[in-house]
Amino acid sequence: MTRVHPNTAAPFADLPSLPACCGATREGGVAVLTVWRKSLLFSCHGFTVFDAEGNLVFRVDIYGSGSAGELVLMDAAGKPLLTARRKKLSLGETWLIYNGEDADNPLYSVKRHVSLLHCKGLAHVTPLRGGSGSAGYAVEGSYSRRSCTVYDERRRAVAEIQRKQAVGGVAFGDDVFRLVVQSDLNTCLAMAIVIVLDQMPELASLPLRMTLSITDLARVLLLSILGGEICEIEALGDMGSSDFSWKLADHPKLPKGKTVAVVVLDGWGEADPDQYNCIHVAQTPTMDSLKKGAPERWRLVRAHGKAVGLPTEDDMGNSEVGHNALGAGRIFAQGAKLVDLALASGKIFEGEGFKYIKECFDKGTLHLIGLLSDGGVHSRLDQLQLLLKGCSENGAKRIRVHILTDGRDVLDGSSVGFVETLENDLAKLREKGIDAQIASGGGRMYVTMDRYENDWGVVKRGWDAQVLGEAPHKFRSAVEAVKKLREDPKANDQYLPPFVIVDESGKAVGQIVDGDAVVTFNFRADRMVMIAKALEYADFDKFDRVRVPKIRYAGMLQYDGELKLPNRYLVSPPEIDRTSGEYLVHNGIRTFACSETVKFGHVTFFWNGNRSGYFNPSMEEYVEIPSDSGITFNVQPKMKALEIAEKARDAILSRKFHQVRVNLPNGDMVGHTGDIEATVVGCKAADEAVKIILDAIEQVGGIYVVTADHGNAEDMVKRNKTGQPLLDKAGKIQILTSHTLQPVPIAIGGPGLASGVRFRKDVPDGGLANVAATVMNLHGFEAPTDYEPTLVEVVDN
Ligand SMILES: O=C(O)[C@@H](CO)OP(=O)(O)O
């Protein structure tokens, strides 16, 4: 990966360079950044800047409202790179740029151009330290129109601010734009210039956007006030439609009106064939024929790590990020990454959510509830550790942790190690005088972490232990609890029964009572929504809560943006907007979505950017088939695949819908049980379901897109570096219950697919986020320009 701008050249000697990990560029050293005029912190405004690969590169967080006199440009981890300060008592508007957070010896001044005669000049950037490499720059054009150029002293264009254009020339707003920086300009300085331009009220967007509707007389008045923007006013007058539009441009070659089936096989990756690859072992003639039958219409896409907005390439994919990417067509920094950033910068402890719970620290107990592992799908141990540290440093005196053991995103049996680590951390806090203990626990699939209201009994078990301090098992320590409960030969981490920790008198050490604060520390939404409802809703009838303590509750993130649940949260969730589902509905696409309960929200809630409900109920129908509850899915590995396929078939044959979207859960849900035989049965059932859907598509002359959200069933063992299965101490194969890092297949076809359509060869790194534009094309539309590129092209036969 190329760096954004390795600052090896002399002119940048005084300026900070970006860490290599922060910046991918296009070939040739040109940095193409997407600037979002929005802070990652919900209480702030500012900027969030991504590189061409979706990596966060810069941030600016401005507290309070209005214009700031000082702005700090930070890298992704919150390290200050440059500080811009408005120069006091200066004639005209001048800002000074300092290295890091230095208070003196500025590097550059940025002065607004004042001449009314020069139409294009916006600002001058002047080096203040001299030296051989120092260079000045002139900024020209219109910042308000997001169209300006930075010239060096030889009049070479070294950076440009450009609008992001949607198809047809319709811009989608002022708050997202491009900053293209040539290798002759330091990228940090270029971004500092942007934030300074944004702070110059005469140049910023709002006043100018008002000019679109004012009279010529008023324009003339504005001309004299705005000076440097004179030339742009007339142009703005012609841009009456600069507002965002949902309208998608027609695809130049592909027709509209075809029924498109979008099939997501959950947990279905591509891996080398062997006996632990359940997809290989299972009879999957339909999926095999897609792979072998049409090589130009079958390929692999990335489904893990940065391709889906996760912090590193070591992060396995999961359904939340996978379906978010599939539906949204862009890569958003996901919860795991956002929490990392907020913790690294310490901003998590400055936000409104934290201030809200902190009110209880003096007299009450802080309860932290969540999944205890380093799986990184729902939560991470290192984040919990930083949260504990920050809370204790911010005044928490009594802390109780309510743990949920994993064994699904990590190896079964690993819970003991995680509990020991946490116990050590809490012991260290106790040495510092903080009364910190584990208070209760239970396996994630049996206690608390149900989803999509499949089984409220799961949440109730958690409520009883965490809030009421009641559970069938009582122990003096959590390590003892987990070890003892695992002695049952049928026990595993995912399904450990609930337990509470008691004191010498047998009393639970950590009931939740009036005046306490509660934080659910999972960042992922689906399995936190139900407990959030139980903790937050006054009106609640899903089970008898017995006692409803008056607490201050915050989620690590807000788990449901539509329900605003919970109301308080520590880190703002990714704002996944303008999803393909919403665009398509606005463009007349009637949609049917279906899965069984345990995956229903994947093709609705996650697909639509963590938003519950319909965009337009008259255009959409979402059907949920009740999942079996109270069982592990190796008992019924066929799950409801057949029923889902039949519903999809009926929807296709009804010809009422343009898009029929389903999730087939078997590879994942059965794969998570670690039962290889059952997973093979599940994969076969999923393949049969695909066939039913493809047959229906054949009958209506439609198109299919078959893909997956992440890997799971294709590899059921933990492996060493050479790919050989790892053995445990007893010489047994270590079963892998978790997702994988494998890519997933995507296949397109069907009688409705125009004959020249095939996968492009120039998107070799394509990932799940490229699928949305692909599907939009197959519906006959161009995708918005900021979507990840389509995977298909149409060649003339
Ligand atoms: O079951 C879950 O919660 C996760 C694994 O933790 O799986 P998926 O991402 O496939 O929903």
PDB file of N, CA and C and ligand atoms in Angstrom, residues 266 318-319 377-378 408-409 444 451 524 527 599 602 668 672 710 739, ligand 1:
ATOM      1  N   ASP A 266     -25.453 -16.946   4.634  1.00  0.00           N
ATOM      2  CA  ASP A 266     -24.745 -16.475   5.819  1.00  0.00           C
ATOM      3  C   ASP A 266     -23.628 -17.456   6.178  1.00  0.00           C
ATOM      4  N   ASN A 318     -18.227 -10.217   9.846  1.00  0.00           N
ATOM      5  CA  ASN A 318     -19.401 -10.646  10.607  1.00  0.00           C
ATOM      6  C   ASN A 318     -20.645 -10.123   9.908  1.00  0.00           C
ATOM      7  N   SER A 319     -21.779 -10.561  10.401  1.00  0.00           N
ATOM      8  CA  SER A 319     -23.023 -10.256   9.682  1.00  0.00           C
ATOM      9  C   SER A 319     -23.366  -8.782   9.717  1.00  0.00           C
ATOM     10  N   VAL A 377     -16.217  -9.104  17.380  1.00  0.00           N
ATOM     11  CA  VAL A 377     -17.463  -9.050  16.605  1.00  0.00           C
ATOM     12  C   VAL A 377     -18.496  -8.176  17.336  1.00  0.00           C
ATOM     13  N   HIS A 378     -18.626  -8.411  18.628  1.00  0.00           N
ATOM     14  CA  HIS A 378     -19.584  -7.631  19.428  1.00  0.00           C
ATOM     15  C   HIS A 378     -18.883  -6.710  20.422  1.00  0.00           C
ATOM     16  N   ARG A 408     -17.952 -18.411  20.782  1.00  0.00           N
ATOM     17  CA  ARG A 408     -18.562 -18.394  19.442  1.00  0.00           C
ATOM     18  C   ARG A 408     -17.664 -17.622  18.469  1.00  0.00           C
ATOM     19  N   ASP A 409     -17.181 -16.477  18.935  1.00  0.00           N
ATOM     20  CA  ASP A 409     -16.240 -15.698  18.119  1.00  0.00           C
ATOM     21  C   ASP A 409     -14.800 -16.049  18.489  1.00  0.00           C
ATOM     22  N   ARG A 444     -23.305 -16.357  26.434  1.00  0.00           N
ATOM     23  CA  ARG A 444     -23.939 -15.332  25.590  1.00  0.00           C
ATOM     24  C   ARG A 444     -25.213 -15.787  24.900  1.00  0.00           C
ATOM     25  N   ARG A 451     -31.354 -12.008  19.984  1.00  0.00           N
ATOM     26  CA  ARG A 451     -31.565 -10.904  19.045  1.00  0.00           C
ATOM     27  C   ARG A 451     -32.880 -11.069  18.298  1.00  0.00           C
ATOM     28  N   ARG A 524     -21.586  -3.827  18.978  1.00  0.00           N
ATOM     29  CA  ARG A 524     -22.501  -4.294  17.914  1.00  0.00           C
ATOM     30  C   ARG A 524     -23.944  -4.267  18.408  1.00  0.00           C
ATOM     31  N   ARG A 527     -27.512  -7.805  19.178  1.00  0.00           N
ATOM     32  CA  ARG A 527     -27.722  -8.576  20.403  1.00  0.00           C
ATOM     33  C   ARG A 527     -27.760  -7.687  21.652  1.00  0.00           C
ATOM     34  N   LYS A 599     -31.960 -14.229  11.698  1.00  0.00           N
ATOM     35  CA  LYS A 599     -31.229 -13.468  10.678  1.00  0.00           C
ATOM     36  C   LYS A 599     -32.120 -12.417  10.010  1.00  0.00           C
ATOM     37  N   HIS A 602     -30.865  -8.999   9.579  1.00  0.00           N
ATOM     38  CA  HIS A 602     -29.681  -8.855   8.731  1.00  0.00           C
ATOM     39  C   HIS A 602     -30.068  -8.283   7.358  1.00  0.00           C
ATOM     40  N   ASP A 668     -23.832 -20.297   8.775  1.00  0.00           N
ATOM     41  CA  ASP A 668     -23.359 -19.562   9.942  1.00  0.00           C
ATOM     42  C   ASP A 668     -23.900 -20.122  11.252  1.00  0.00           C
ATOM     43  N   HIS A 672     -21.552 -22.127  13.828  1.00  0.00           N
ATOM     44  CA  HIS A 672     -21.194 -21.629  15.165  1.00  0.00           C
ATOM     45  C   HIS A 672     -21.317 -22.700  16.253  1.00  0.00           C
ATOM     46  N   HIS A 710     -19.937 -13.372   5.042  1.00  0.00           N
ATOM     47  CA  HIS A 710     -18.626 -13.637   5.659  1.00  0.00           C
ATOM     48  C   HIS A 710     -18.427 -15.141   5.674  1.00  0.00           C
ATOM     49  N   HIS A 739     -16.342 -17.089  12.836  1.00  0.00           N
ATOM     50  CA  HIS A 739     -16.236 -16.694  11.432  1.00  0.00           C
ATOM     51  C   HIS A 739     -14.769 -16.822  11.001  1.00  0.00           C
TER      52      HIS A 739
HETATM   53  O1  LIG B   1     -24.169 -14.804  16.158  1.00  0.00           O
HETATM   54  C1  LIG B   1     -23.606 -13.707  16.200  1.00  0.00           C
HETATM   55  O2  LIG B   1     -23.951 -12.809  16.948  1.00  0.00           O
HETATM   56  C2  LIG B   1     -22.426 -13.450  15.271  1.00  0.00           C
HETATM   57  C3  LIG B   1     -21.197 -14.029  15.902  1.00  0.00           C
HETATM   58  O3  LIG B   1     -20.903 -13.419  17.085  1.00  0.00           O
HETATM   59  O4  LIG B   1     -22.650 -14.048  14.037  1.00  0.00           O
HETATM   60  P1  LIG B   1     -23.194 -13.204  12.779  1.00  0.00           P
HETATM   61  O5  LIG B   1     -22.259 -12.063  12.583  1.00  0.00           O
HETATM   62  O6  LIG B   1     -23.171 -14.146  11.630  1.00  0.00           O
HETATM   63  O7  LIG B   1     -24.576 -12.747  13.095  1.00  0.00           O
END
